Amino acid sequence: MSRRRFALRTFGCQMNVHDSEKVASLLLHDGWVAGDPETAELLVINTCSIREKAEHKLYSDLGLLRSWKQERPGRLVGVGGCVAQQEGDALLARFPQLDFVFGTHNLRLVPALVASAEAGLRRAETAERRELDRFDLPLRHPSLSTETPGRAFVTVMEGCDMFCSFCIVPHTRGREISRPALAIVQEVESLTADGVVEVTLLGQTVNAYGRQELRRGRAEAAGTLPFAALLRRLDAIPGLRRLRYTSPHPIFFDDDLMAAHAELRTLCPHVHLPVQSGSDAVLGRMRRRYTADDVRRLAERLRTARPDLVLTTDLIVGFPGETEREFAETLALVEDVGFVDSYSFKYSARPGTTAAEFVEAVSEAEAQSRLEALQALQRRLTLAYHRRRVGHHTEVLLEGPSRKGGQLQGRDPQHRIVHIDPDACPGAAPGRFVRVEIAEATPHSLLATPAVGGIPLRLPASRSGVAPSSR
Ligand code: 5AD
Ligand code: SF4
C-alpha cells in the first residue's frame, strides 16, 4: 500500500517556517511521507496575521481548496498558525471544506487532529498551554527536508509580553515562555551530531530569553539562564560552527550580550534588530520603549564589541499620525546606523491592537511614497556596504544552486548572500564551507571566487552538513 502523503504551505516569519518543520516531523514520525499538493492527501496551511494581506491570502487559498478536495475523496485540509489561533472554531464554521484547526500552542496535537478528521470529526484546538511540555516535540525526523542543509532553527522562547501598539503577535502567540537551557543544549548537540553546523535561535523577543523566569525568582526551577550565558553554553558545543539569533528587541541588550559578541567563537557578526521607526514621537506611540538615540548608541556598542558586525532591521512607514518630519527621522536613523538591509512595511491596522483605534491614518498614496523613498535609501546603503567588501576574504556556508541558476549560493557570517561559480569550486556541496574572496558587489548579493587553493574546506564526515543521516 502506498504511504499517505502530506504537503505544507507556510506563510509568515521564521517562527512559522520552523513550526511547519515541527509539524512535518510529527507527521513523518506518524508514518506520513512528504509530497506536493498535487499528490497529497493532507494539506496543512500555516498562517500569518501580522498584516492584513497575509491574512487575506488564507481566505483566497481556502476558496481554491474546495476544488482540490473534490478532486479526490478523503483529502483533508488543516489550518494552523496565527489566524488559526485567533479564529479557532469560527474558521470551521465558516469553511466547511476545512477539517481541523490548530493554534500556535498546539502543534503536538496535529497527528491526533488528523486521526479525528479521518474519523469524520472536525476539531479546533487553540487553548494556550503554559506547561513546558509544549516544547517537547520529537526530534527532527531524519527524512525532514529543510531548505538549507547544515542549518537549523532552534526555539528558545515563545510568545511576547511587549504589546507594541501595532502588533498582533502578543494576541496570537500568547505570553512569553522560555524553554529550559538543558533542552536547548541537548537539541543543538543532537543537531550537530546529525551534521548541522549553523544554528539560529528563535524567539519573538529572543534576547528576552529567561527574563520573566529571572524576574519571578524562578530561573532555577525553570532551568533557564540569562541569554548571554545560554549563548556561551552553546558556543562550547564542538560541532557547532555558527550561532545566530532572531529577532532581538533593542531594550534587552546587556553588557554580557555585548561581551558575547566580542568573545564567542561561533556567534556571527550579524544582528537583525527591528527598530520600526526613527522618530521618538512615533516610537512612543508604537510603545517601543526606546528612542532613536538609544538605537544609535546600541549600534555603536555592538560595533565596538565586534567591528565587522552588520545590522539589518524592520521598519514600518505610515504609522497613524506619522508626519513628513517624523518619517524623515526614520530615514536619518537608517542612514546614521548604516543598516545593511531592511524589511520595510506599510502600516496595516490589526483588529484588537491599540493602534487599530488610532484615527489619524496616513493615506495609502503617502505611505507608498514613503516606502519607496525608504527602499531607495536602503538600496544605496546595501550596495555601498557590498562594495566595501570587494577584495576581502570570507567563509561561505553553501546552500545550493542560486535562484536564477548557474551559480552556487551561500551565506557569509554577516548573512549576506554570496554567489560562486561552481566550475571554480569542484567538490562544493550544500552544507559545506568554502573560503572565498569577494570579487564583485551587486545590489542584492556578493560575487566571489574561491580563495587561494580554491579547495572547499572539508568537514569530518559526522558533520558534513548534508541532509541528516538516519538515526
Ligand atoms: N503593520 C505593518 N507591519 C507590521 N509589523 C508588525 N506588525 C505590523 C503591522 N501591524 C512588522 C514589524 C515587525 C515585522 C515582523 O512585521 O516591522 O518587525
Ligand atoms: Fe510584536 Fe513588539 Fe512583540 Fe515584536 S516585540 S512581537 S513587534 S509586540
CSV table of C-alpha atoms and ligand atoms in Angstrom, one decimal:
chain,number,residue,atom,x,y,z
A,1,MET,CA,0.0,0.0,0.0
A,2,SER,CA,1.4,3.4,-0.9
A,3,ARG,CA,2.1,5.7,2.1
A,4,ARG,CA,-0.1,8.7,2.8
A,5,ARG,CA,1.3,12.0,1.6
A,6,PHE,CA,1.1,15.4,3.2
A,7,ALA,CA,2.0,18.9,1.9
A,8,LEU,CA,2.6,22.0,3.9
A,9,ARG,CA,2.1,25.6,2.9
A,10,THR,CA,3.7,28.2,5.1
A,11,PHE,CA,3.2,32.0,5.4
A,12,GLY,CA,5.0,34.5,7.6
A,13,CYS,CA,8.0,34.6,9.8
A,14,GLN,CA,10.8,32.2,10.6
A,15,MET,CA,8.9,31.1,13.7
A,16,ASN,CA,6.2,29.8,11.3
A,17,VAL,CA,8.8,28.2,9.0
A,18,HIS,CA,10.1,26.4,12.0
A,19,ASP,CA,6.7,25.5,13.3
A,20,SER,CA,6.0,23.9,9.9
A,21,GLU,CA,9.2,21.9,10.2
A,22,LYS,CA,7.9,20.7,13.6
A,23,VAL,CA,4.5,19.7,12.1
A,24,ALA,CA,6.3,17.9,9.2
A,25,SER,CA,8.5,16.0,11.7
A,26,LEU,CA,5.4,15.0,13.7
A,27,LEU,CA,3.6,13.7,10.6
A,28,LEU,CA,6.7,11.9,9.4
A,29,HIS,CA,7.0,10.2,12.8
A,30,ASP,CA,3.4,9.3,12.4
A,31,GLY,CA,4.0,7.4,9.1
A,32,TRP,CA,3.2,10.1,6.6
A,33,VAL,CA,5.5,11.0,3.7
A,34,ALA,CA,6.2,14.4,2.3
A,35,GLY,CA,4.7,15.2,-1.1
A,36,ASP,CA,3.4,18.2,-3.1
A,37,PRO,CA,-0.1,19.5,-3.1
A,38,GLU,CA,-1.0,17.7,-6.4
A,39,THR,CA,-0.3,14.3,-4.9
A,40,ALA,CA,-1.0,14.9,-1.3
A,41,GLU,CA,-4.0,13.6,0.7
A,42,LEU,CA,-3.4,16.0,3.5
A,43,LEU,CA,-2.7,19.7,3.2
A,44,VAL,CA,-1.7,21.8,6.2
A,45,ILE,CA,-1.6,25.6,5.9
A,46,ASN,CA,0.4,27.5,8.4
A,47,THR,CA,-1.0,31.1,8.5
A,48,CYS,CA,0.2,34.5,9.4
A,49,SER,CA,-1.8,37.5,10.5
A,50,ILE,CA,0.9,40.1,11.0
A,51,ARG,CA,-0.5,42.3,8.2
A,52,GLU,CA,-3.9,42.2,6.5
A,53,LYS,CA,-2.5,41.0,3.2
A,54,ALA,CA,-1.1,37.8,4.8
A,55,GLU,CA,-4.4,37.0,6.4
A,56,HIS,CA,-6.4,37.5,3.2
A,57,LYS,CA,-4.1,35.1,1.4
A,58,LEU,CA,-5.5,32.3,3.6
A,59,TYR,CA,-9.1,33.1,2.7
A,60,SER,CA,-8.4,33.1,-1.0
A,61,ASP,CA,-6.5,29.8,-0.6
A,62,LEU,CA,-9.3,28.2,1.2
A,63,GLY,CA,-11.7,29.1,-1.6
A,64,LEU,CA,-9.4,27.3,-4.1
A,65,LEU,CA,-9.1,24.3,-1.9
A,66,ARG,CA,-12.7,23.4,-2.3
A,67,SER,CA,-12.0,22.0,-5.8
A,68,TRP,CA,-8.7,20.4,-4.6
A,69,LYS,CA,-10.7,18.4,-2.1
A,70,GLN,CA,-13.4,17.5,-4.6
A,71,GLU,CA,-10.8,16.0,-7.0
A,72,ARG,CA,-10.1,13.1,-4.6
A,73,PRO,CA,-12.4,11.9,-1.9
A,74,GLY,CA,-10.8,11.6,1.5
A,75,ARG,CA,-8.5,14.6,1.1
A,76,LEU,CA,-8.0,16.6,4.3
A,77,VAL,CA,-7.2,20.3,5.0
A,78,GLY,CA,-5.9,21.6,8.3
A,79,VAL,CA,-5.1,25.2,9.2
A,80,GLY,CA,-2.6,26.3,11.9
A,81,GLY,CA,-0.6,29.4,12.9
A,82,CYS,CA,-1.7,32.9,13.9
A,83,VAL,CA,-5.0,33.2,12.1
A,84,ALA,CA,-6.0,29.7,13.4
A,85,GLN,CA,-5.1,30.8,16.9
A,86,GLN,CA,-7.3,33.9,16.7
A,87,GLU,CA,-10.3,32.5,14.8
A,88,GLY,CA,-10.4,28.9,16.1
A,89,ASP,CA,-13.9,27.3,15.8
A,90,ALA,CA,-15.0,30.3,13.7
A,91,LEU,CA,-12.9,29.0,10.8
A,92,LEU,CA,-14.5,25.6,11.0
A,93,ALA,CA,-17.9,27.2,11.0
A,94,ARG,CA,-17.1,29.5,8.0
A,95,PHE,CA,-15.3,27.0,5.8
A,96,PRO,CA,-17.0,23.6,5.5
A,97,GLN,CA,-14.0,22.4,3.4
A,98,LEU,CA,-11.8,22.7,6.5
A,99,ASP,CA,-11.2,19.5,8.6
A,100,PHE,CA,-9.2,20.8,11.5
A,101,VAL,CA,-7.7,23.9,13.1
A,102,PHE,CA,-4.7,24.0,15.5
A,103,GLY,CA,-3.4,27.1,17.4
A,104,THR,CA,0.2,28.2,17.9
A,105,HIS,CA,0.4,26.3,21.3
A,106,ASN,CA,-0.9,23.0,20.0
A,107,LEU,CA,1.4,21.7,17.3
A,108,ARG,CA,1.7,18.5,19.2
A,109,LEU,CA,-1.9,17.7,18.6
A,110,VAL,CA,-1.7,17.7,14.8
A,111,PRO,CA,-1.5,13.9,14.4
A,112,ALA,CA,-4.5,13.4,16.8
A,113,LEU,CA,-6.4,16.1,14.9
A,114,VAL,CA,-5.7,14.3,11.6
A,115,ALA,CA,-6.9,11.0,13.1
A,116,SER,CA,-10.1,12.6,14.3
A,117,ALA,CA,-10.7,14.2,10.9
A,118,GLU,CA,-10.2,10.8,9.2
A,119,ALA,CA,-12.9,9.5,11.5
A,120,GLY,CA,-15.2,12.4,10.4
A,121,LEU,CA,-14.8,14.6,13.5
A,122,ARG,CA,-13.9,18.2,12.8
A,123,ARG,CA,-12.0,19.8,15.7
A,124,ALA,CA,-10.3,23.1,16.6
A,125,GLU,CA,-7.6,23.1,19.3
A,126,THR,CA,-6.4,26.6,20.3
A,127,ALA,CA,-6.1,26.6,24.1
A,128,GLU,CA,-2.9,28.4,25.4
A,129,ARG,CA,-0.6,25.9,27.1
A,130,ARG,CA,1.7,27.3,29.8
A,131,GLU,CA,3.2,23.8,30.5
A,132,LEU,CA,6.7,23.4,29.3
A,133,ASP,CA,5.7,20.2,27.5
A,134,ARG,CA,4.5,22.4,24.7
A,135,PHE,CA,8.2,22.4,23.7
A,136,ASP,CA,8.6,18.6,23.9
A,137,LEU,CA,8.3,17.6,20.3
A,138,PRO,CA,10.0,14.6,18.9
A,139,LEU,CA,13.5,15.1,17.4
A,140,ARG,CA,13.7,16.4,13.9
A,141,HIS,CA,12.7,13.4,11.7
A,142,PRO,CA,15.7,12.1,9.7
A,143,SER,CA,13.9,12.4,6.4
A,144,LEU,CA,12.7,16.0,7.0
A,145,SER,CA,14.0,18.0,4.1
A,146,THR,CA,15.0,21.5,5.1
A,147,GLU,CA,15.7,24.2,2.5
A,148,THR,CA,19.3,24.6,3.7
A,149,PRO,CA,21.3,21.5,4.6
A,150,GLY,CA,23.7,22.2,7.5
A,151,ARG,CA,21.4,24.9,9.0
A,152,ALA,CA,18.7,24.5,11.6
A,153,PHE,CA,16.4,26.7,13.7
A,154,VAL,CA,16.0,26.0,17.5
A,155,THR,CA,13.2,27.6,19.5
A,156,VAL,CA,14.4,29.1,22.8
A,157,MET,CA,11.3,31.1,23.8
A,158,GLU,CA,7.8,31.7,22.6
A,159,GLY,CA,5.3,34.4,22.9
A,160,CYS,CA,5.7,38.1,23.6
A,161,ASP,CA,4.8,40.4,26.6
A,162,MET,CA,5.8,43.6,24.9
A,163,PHE,CA,2.4,44.6,23.4
A,164,CYS,CA,3.8,47.1,20.8
A,165,SER,CA,0.7,49.1,19.9
A,166,PHE,CA,0.6,47.9,16.2
A,167,CYS,CA,1.4,44.2,16.7
A,168,ILE,CA,-0.9,41.2,16.8
A,169,VAL,CA,1.8,38.8,17.9
A,170,PRO,CA,1.1,39.0,21.7
A,171,HIS,CA,-2.5,38.2,20.9
A,172,THR,CA,-1.7,35.2,18.7
A,173,ARG,CA,1.4,33.8,20.3
A,174,GLY,CA,0.5,34.3,24.0
A,175,ARG,CA,2.7,35.2,26.9
A,176,GLU,CA,6.4,34.9,27.0
A,177,ILE,CA,7.6,31.4,28.0
A,178,SER,CA,11.3,30.2,27.9
A,179,ARG,CA,12.5,26.7,27.4
A,180,PRO,CA,14.9,25.1,29.8
A,181,ALA,CA,18.5,25.7,28.8
A,182,LEU,CA,19.3,22.0,29.1
A,183,ALA,CA,16.7,21.0,26.5
A,184,ILE,CA,18.1,23.7,24.1
A,185,VAL,CA,21.7,22.4,24.6
A,186,GLN,CA,20.6,18.8,24.0
A,187,GLU,CA,18.7,19.8,20.8
A,188,VAL,CA,21.7,21.6,19.5
A,189,GLU,CA,24.0,18.7,20.4
A,190,SER,CA,21.7,16.3,18.6
A,191,LEU,CA,21.5,18.5,15.5
A,192,THR,CA,25.3,18.9,15.3
A,193,ALA,CA,25.7,15.2,15.7
A,194,ASP,CA,23.5,14.9,12.6
A,195,GLY,CA,25.6,17.3,10.5
A,196,VAL,CA,24.1,20.7,11.4
A,197,VAL,CA,26.8,23.4,11.5
A,198,GLU,CA,24.8,26.6,11.8
A,199,VAL,CA,22.0,27.1,14.4
A,200,THR,CA,19.7,30.1,14.6
A,201,LEU,CA,18.0,30.5,17.9
A,202,LEU,CA,14.4,31.7,17.6
A,203,GLY,CA,12.1,33.7,19.8
A,204,GLN,CA,9.7,36.6,19.3
A,205,THR,CA,12.0,38.7,21.5
A,206,VAL,CA,14.8,36.2,21.6
A,207,ASN,CA,17.2,38.2,23.8
A,208,ALA,CA,14.4,38.4,26.5
A,209,TYR,CA,15.0,34.7,26.9
A,210,GLY,CA,14.7,33.8,30.6
A,211,ARG,CA,13.9,37.3,31.8
A,212,GLN,CA,10.5,36.6,33.2
A,213,GLU,CA,11.8,33.5,35.0
A,214,LEU,CA,14.6,35.6,36.5
A,215,ARG,CA,12.3,38.4,37.5
A,216,ARG,CA,10.0,36.0,39.3
A,217,GLY,CA,12.9,34.2,41.0
A,218,ARG,CA,12.0,31.1,39.1
A,219,ALA,CA,15.1,30.8,36.9
A,220,GLU,CA,16.5,27.8,38.8
A,221,ALA,CA,13.2,25.9,38.9
A,222,ALA,CA,12.5,26.7,35.2
A,223,GLY,CA,16.1,25.7,34.2
A,224,THR,CA,16.7,29.0,32.3
A,225,LEU,CA,19.9,31.0,32.1
A,226,PRO,CA,20.5,34.7,31.2
A,227,PHE,CA,20.5,34.9,27.4
A,228,ALA,CA,24.3,35.6,27.1
A,229,ALA,CA,25.0,32.6,29.4
A,230,LEU,CA,22.9,30.4,27.1
A,231,LEU,CA,25.0,31.6,24.1
A,232,ARG,CA,28.2,30.8,25.9
A,233,ARG,CA,27.0,27.3,26.8
A,234,LEU,CA,26.0,26.6,23.1
A,235,ASP,CA,29.3,28.1,21.9
A,236,ALA,CA,31.1,25.3,23.7
A,237,ILE,CA,29.5,22.6,21.6
A,238,PRO,CA,32.3,21.3,19.4
A,239,GLY,CA,30.4,20.5,16.2
A,240,LEU,CA,28.8,24.0,16.1
A,241,ARG,CA,30.4,26.5,13.7
A,242,ARG,CA,27.9,29.3,13.5
A,243,LEU,CA,25.4,30.6,16.0
A,244,ARG,CA,22.7,33.2,15.2
A,245,TYR,CA,19.6,34.6,17.0
A,246,THR,CA,16.5,36.3,15.8
A,247,SER,CA,14.7,38.6,16.5
A,248,PRO,CA,16.1,40.6,19.4
A,249,HIS,CA,14.4,43.6,21.0
A,250,PRO,CA,16.6,46.7,21.3
A,251,ILE,CA,15.9,47.1,25.0
A,252,PHE,CA,17.3,43.6,26.0
A,253,PHE,CA,21.0,44.1,25.1
A,254,ASP,CA,23.0,43.9,28.3
A,255,ASP,CA,26.8,44.1,28.8
A,256,ASP,CA,27.1,40.3,28.8
A,257,LEU,CA,25.5,40.1,25.4
A,258,MET,CA,28.0,42.7,24.1
A,259,ALA,CA,30.8,40.7,25.6
A,260,ALA,CA,29.4,37.5,24.0
A,261,HIS,CA,29.6,39.3,20.6
A,262,ALA,CA,33.2,40.2,21.3
A,263,GLU,CA,34.3,36.8,22.6
A,264,LEU,CA,32.3,33.9,21.2
A,265,ARG,CA,33.9,31.7,18.5
A,266,THR,CA,30.6,30.8,16.8
A,267,LEU,CA,28.5,33.9,17.3
A,268,CYS,CA,28.0,35.5,13.9
A,269,PRO,CA,28.7,39.2,13.2
A,270,HIS,CA,25.1,39.9,12.2
A,271,VAL,CA,22.2,41.2,14.3
A,272,HIS,CA,18.7,41.6,12.8
A,273,LEU,CA,17.5,44.4,15.0
A,274,PRO,CA,13.9,45.6,14.3
A,275,VAL,CA,13.7,49.3,15.1
A,276,GLN,CA,10.4,50.1,13.3
A,277,SER,CA,10.9,53.9,13.3
A,278,GLY,CA,13.5,56.6,13.8
A,279,SER,CA,11.1,59.2,15.3
A,280,ASP,CA,10.8,59.3,19.1
A,281,ALA,CA,7.2,60.5,18.9
A,282,VAL,CA,6.3,57.6,16.7
A,283,LEU,CA,8.3,55.1,18.8
A,284,GLY,CA,6.3,56.4,21.8
A,285,ARG,CA,3.0,55.8,20.1
A,286,MET,CA,4.2,52.4,19.0
A,287,ARG,CA,5.1,51.7,22.6
A,288,ARG,CA,8.6,50.5,21.7
A,289,ARG,CA,10.3,51.8,24.9
A,290,TYR,CA,13.4,53.2,23.4
A,291,THR,CA,14.5,56.3,21.5
A,292,ALA,CA,16.3,56.8,18.1
A,293,ASP,CA,19.4,57.8,20.0
A,294,ASP,CA,19.2,54.6,22.1
A,295,VAL,CA,19.4,52.7,18.8
A,296,ARG,CA,22.4,54.8,17.7
A,297,ARG,CA,24.2,54.0,21.0
A,298,LEU,CA,23.3,50.3,20.8
A,299,ALA,CA,24.7,50.1,17.2
A,300,GLU,CA,27.9,51.8,18.5
A,301,ARG,CA,28.3,49.4,21.4
A,302,LEU,CA,27.7,46.3,19.1
A,303,ARG,CA,30.3,47.6,16.6
A,304,THR,CA,32.8,48.3,19.4
A,305,ALA,CA,32.4,44.7,20.6
A,306,ARG,CA,32.6,43.4,17.0
A,307,PRO,CA,33.8,45.8,14.4
A,308,ASP,CA,32.8,43.6,11.4
A,309,LEU,CA,29.2,43.3,12.7
A,310,VAL,CA,26.3,44.0,10.3
A,311,LEU,CA,23.0,45.3,11.4
A,312,THR,CA,19.7,44.8,9.5
A,313,THR,CA,16.2,45.9,10.5
A,314,ASP,CA,12.4,46.0,10.2
A,315,LEU,CA,10.7,49.4,9.6
A,316,ILE,CA,7.1,50.5,9.4
A,317,VAL,CA,6.0,53.5,7.4
A,318,GLY,CA,2.7,55.3,7.6
A,319,PHE,CA,2.0,54.6,11.2
A,320,PRO,CA,-1.1,56.5,12.3
A,321,GLY,CA,-0.2,60.2,12.6
A,322,GLU,CA,3.3,59.8,11.1
A,323,THR,CA,4.3,63.3,9.8
A,324,GLU,CA,6.6,64.1,6.9
A,325,ARG,CA,9.2,65.2,9.5
A,326,GLU,CA,8.8,62.0,11.6
A,327,PHE,CA,9.3,59.9,8.5
A,328,ALA,CA,12.5,62.0,7.7
A,329,GLU,CA,13.7,61.0,11.2
A,330,THR,CA,13.4,57.3,10.2
A,331,LEU,CA,15.5,58.0,7.0
A,332,ALA,CA,18.1,59.7,9.2
A,333,LEU,CA,18.3,56.8,11.6
A,334,VAL,CA,18.7,54.3,8.8
A,335,GLU,CA,21.5,56.4,7.3
A,336,ASP,CA,23.2,57.1,10.6
A,337,VAL,CA,23.2,53.4,11.7
A,338,GLY,CA,24.0,52.3,8.2
A,339,PHE,CA,21.7,49.3,8.2
A,340,VAL,CA,22.9,46.9,5.6
A,341,ASP,CA,19.4,45.6,4.8
A,342,SER,CA,15.9,46.1,5.9
A,343,TYR,CA,12.4,44.8,5.6
A,344,SER,CA,10.0,47.7,5.3
A,345,PHE,CA,6.3,47.6,5.5
A,346,LYS,CA,3.3,49.9,5.2
A,347,TYR,CA,1.4,50.0,8.5
A,348,SER,CA,-1.6,47.7,8.5
A,349,ALA,CA,-4.2,48.1,11.2
A,350,ARG,CA,-4.8,44.8,13.1
A,351,PRO,CA,-8.1,44.5,14.8
A,352,GLY,CA,-7.7,44.1,18.6
A,353,THR,CA,-4.4,46.1,18.8
A,354,THR,CA,-4.2,49.5,20.5
A,355,ALA,CA,-3.1,51.3,17.3
A,356,ALA,CA,-6.1,50.0,15.4
A,357,GLU,CA,-8.1,52.6,17.5
A,358,PHE,CA,-5.8,55.4,16.3
A,359,VAL,CA,-7.7,57.6,13.8
A,360,GLU,CA,-5.1,59.8,12.1
A,361,ALA,CA,-4.4,57.5,9.2
A,362,VAL,CA,-1.7,58.3,6.7
A,363,SER,CA,-3.1,58.0,3.1
A,364,GLU,CA,-2.2,54.9,1.1
A,365,ALA,CA,-0.5,57.0,-1.6
A,366,GLU,CA,1.6,58.8,1.1
A,367,ALA,CA,2.6,55.5,2.8
A,368,GLN,CA,3.5,54.1,-0.6
A,369,SER,CA,5.7,57.0,-1.5
A,370,ARG,CA,7.5,56.8,1.9
A,371,LEU,CA,8.0,53.1,1.4
A,372,GLU,CA,9.6,53.8,-1.9
A,373,ALA,CA,11.9,56.5,-0.5
A,374,LEU,CA,13.0,54.3,2.3
A,375,GLN,CA,13.7,51.4,0.0
A,376,ALA,CA,15.7,53.6,-2.4
A,377,LEU,CA,17.8,54.7,0.6
A,378,GLN,CA,18.3,51.1,1.6
A,379,ARG,CA,19.4,50.0,-1.9
A,380,ARG,CA,22.0,52.7,-1.8
A,381,LEU,CA,23.3,51.6,1.7
A,382,THR,CA,23.2,47.9,0.8
A,383,LEU,CA,25.3,48.5,-2.4
A,384,ALA,CA,27.7,50.7,-0.6
A,385,TYR,CA,28.3,48.0,2.0
A,386,HIS,CA,28.7,45.3,-0.7
A,387,ARG,CA,31.3,47.5,-2.4
A,388,ARG,CA,33.3,47.8,0.8
A,389,ARG,CA,33.5,44.1,0.9
A,390,VAL,CA,35.2,43.7,-2.5
A,391,GLY,CA,38.7,42.3,-2.2
A,392,HIS,CA,38.1,40.8,1.3
A,393,HIS,CA,38.2,37.2,2.2
A,394,THR,CA,35.3,35.4,3.9
A,395,GLU,CA,33.9,32.0,4.6
A,396,VAL,CA,30.6,30.9,2.9
A,397,LEU,CA,28.3,28.1,4.0
A,398,LEU,CA,26.9,26.7,0.8
A,399,GLU,CA,23.2,26.3,0.4
A,400,GLY,CA,22.7,25.1,-3.2
A,401,PRO,CA,22.1,26.5,-6.7
A,402,SER,CA,21.3,30.1,-6.9
A,403,ARG,CA,17.7,31.1,-7.7
A,404,LYS,CA,18.5,32.2,-11.2
A,405,GLY,CA,20.6,29.1,-11.8
A,406,GLY,CA,24.1,28.6,-13.0
A,407,GLN,CA,25.8,29.6,-9.7
A,408,LEU,CA,26.2,28.2,-6.2
A,409,GLN,CA,24.7,30.2,-3.5
A,410,GLY,CA,25.6,30.5,0.2
A,411,ARG,CA,25.8,32.9,3.1
A,412,ASP,CA,28.8,34.6,4.8
A,413,PRO,CA,29.0,35.1,8.5
A,414,GLN,CA,27.3,38.5,8.0
A,415,HIS,CA,24.3,36.6,6.4
A,416,ARG,CA,24.9,38.2,3.0
A,417,ILE,CA,24.1,36.1,0.0
A,418,VAL,CA,27.3,35.1,-1.8
A,419,HIS,CA,27.3,33.6,-5.3
A,420,ILE,CA,30.2,31.5,-6.6
A,421,ASP,CA,30.9,29.9,-10.0
A,422,PRO,CA,30.5,26.1,-9.5
A,423,ASP,CA,33.2,25.4,-12.0
A,424,ALA,CA,35.7,27.3,-9.9
A,425,CYS,CA,34.7,25.1,-6.9
A,426,PRO,CA,34.8,21.4,-7.7
A,427,GLY,CA,33.6,19.2,-4.8
A,428,ALA,CA,31.5,22.0,-3.3
A,429,ALA,CA,28.2,20.8,-1.9
A,430,PRO,CA,25.3,22.3,0.1
A,431,GLY,CA,26.2,22.3,3.8
A,432,ARG,CA,30.0,22.7,3.1
A,433,PHE,CA,32.1,25.7,3.9
A,434,VAL,CA,34.3,27.4,1.3
A,435,ARG,CA,36.8,30.2,1.7
A,436,VAL,CA,36.3,32.9,-0.9
A,437,GLU,CA,37.5,36.3,-2.0
A,438,ILE,CA,34.7,38.8,-2.8
A,439,ALA,CA,35.2,39.8,-6.4
A,440,GLU,CA,32.1,41.9,-7.2
A,441,ALA,CA,29.3,43.7,-5.5
A,442,THR,CA,25.7,43.7,-6.7
A,443,PRO,CA,22.6,45.4,-5.1
A,444,HIS,CA,21.4,42.1,-3.7
A,445,SER,CA,24.4,39.9,-3.3
A,446,LEU,CA,28.2,39.4,-3.4
A,447,LEU,CA,30.0,37.5,-6.2
A,448,ALA,CA,33.1,35.6,-5.0
A,449,THR,CA,35.8,33.3,-6.2
A,450,PRO,CA,37.4,30.6,-4.1
A,451,ALA,CA,40.3,32.0,-2.1
A,452,VAL,CA,43.8,30.7,-2.7
A,453,GLY,CA,43.8,27.0,-3.3
A,454,GLY,CA,40.1,27.0,-4.0
A,455,ILE,CA,39.5,23.8,-2.2
A,456,PRO,CA,36.3,23.6,-0.2
A,457,LEU,CA,37.0,23.2,3.4
A,458,ARG,CA,36.1,19.6,4.2
A,459,LEU,CA,34.4,18.8,7.4
A,460,PRO,CA,34.7,15.4,9.2
A,461,ALA,CA,32.0,13.0,7.9
A,462,SER,CA,29.9,13.3,11.0
A,463,ARG,CA,29.4,17.0,10.4
A,464,SER,CA,29.4,17.1,6.7
A,465,GLY,CA,26.3,19.1,6.8
A,466,VAL,CA,24.4,17.3,4.1
A,467,ALA,CA,20.9,16.0,4.9
A,468,PRO,CA,20.7,14.4,8.3
A,469,SER,CA,21.8,10.7,8.2
A,470,SER,CA,19.4,8.1,9.6
A,471,ARG,CA,19.3,7.9,13.4
B,1,5AD,N1,1.7,46.6,10.1
B,1,5AD,C1,2.9,46.7,9.4
B,1,5AD,N2,4.0,46.0,9.8
B,1,5AD,C2,3.9,45.3,10.9
B,1,5AD,N3,4.8,44.5,11.5
B,1,5AD,C3,4.3,44.0,12.6
B,1,5AD,N4,3.0,44.4,12.8
B,1,5AD,C4,2.8,45.2,11.7
B,1,5AD,C5,1.6,46.0,11.3
B,1,5AD,N5,0.5,46.0,12.0
B,1,5AD,C6,6.2,44.3,11.0
B,1,5AD,C7,7.2,44.8,12.0
B,1,5AD,C8,7.8,43.6,12.5
B,1,5AD,C9,7.7,42.7,11.3
B,1,5AD,C10,7.8,41.2,11.6
B,1,5AD,O1,6.5,43.0,10.8
B,1,5AD,O2,8.2,45.6,11.3
B,1,5AD,O3,9.2,43.7,13.0
B,2,SF4,FE1,5.2,42.4,18.2
B,2,SF4,FE2,6.6,44.2,19.6
B,2,SF4,FE3,6.4,41.6,20.5
B,2,SF4,FE4,7.9,42.2,18.4
B,2,SF4,S1,8.2,43.0,20.5
B,2,SF4,S2,6.5,40.5,18.5
B,2,SF4,S3,6.8,43.9,17.4
B,2,SF4,S4,4.7,43.1,20.3
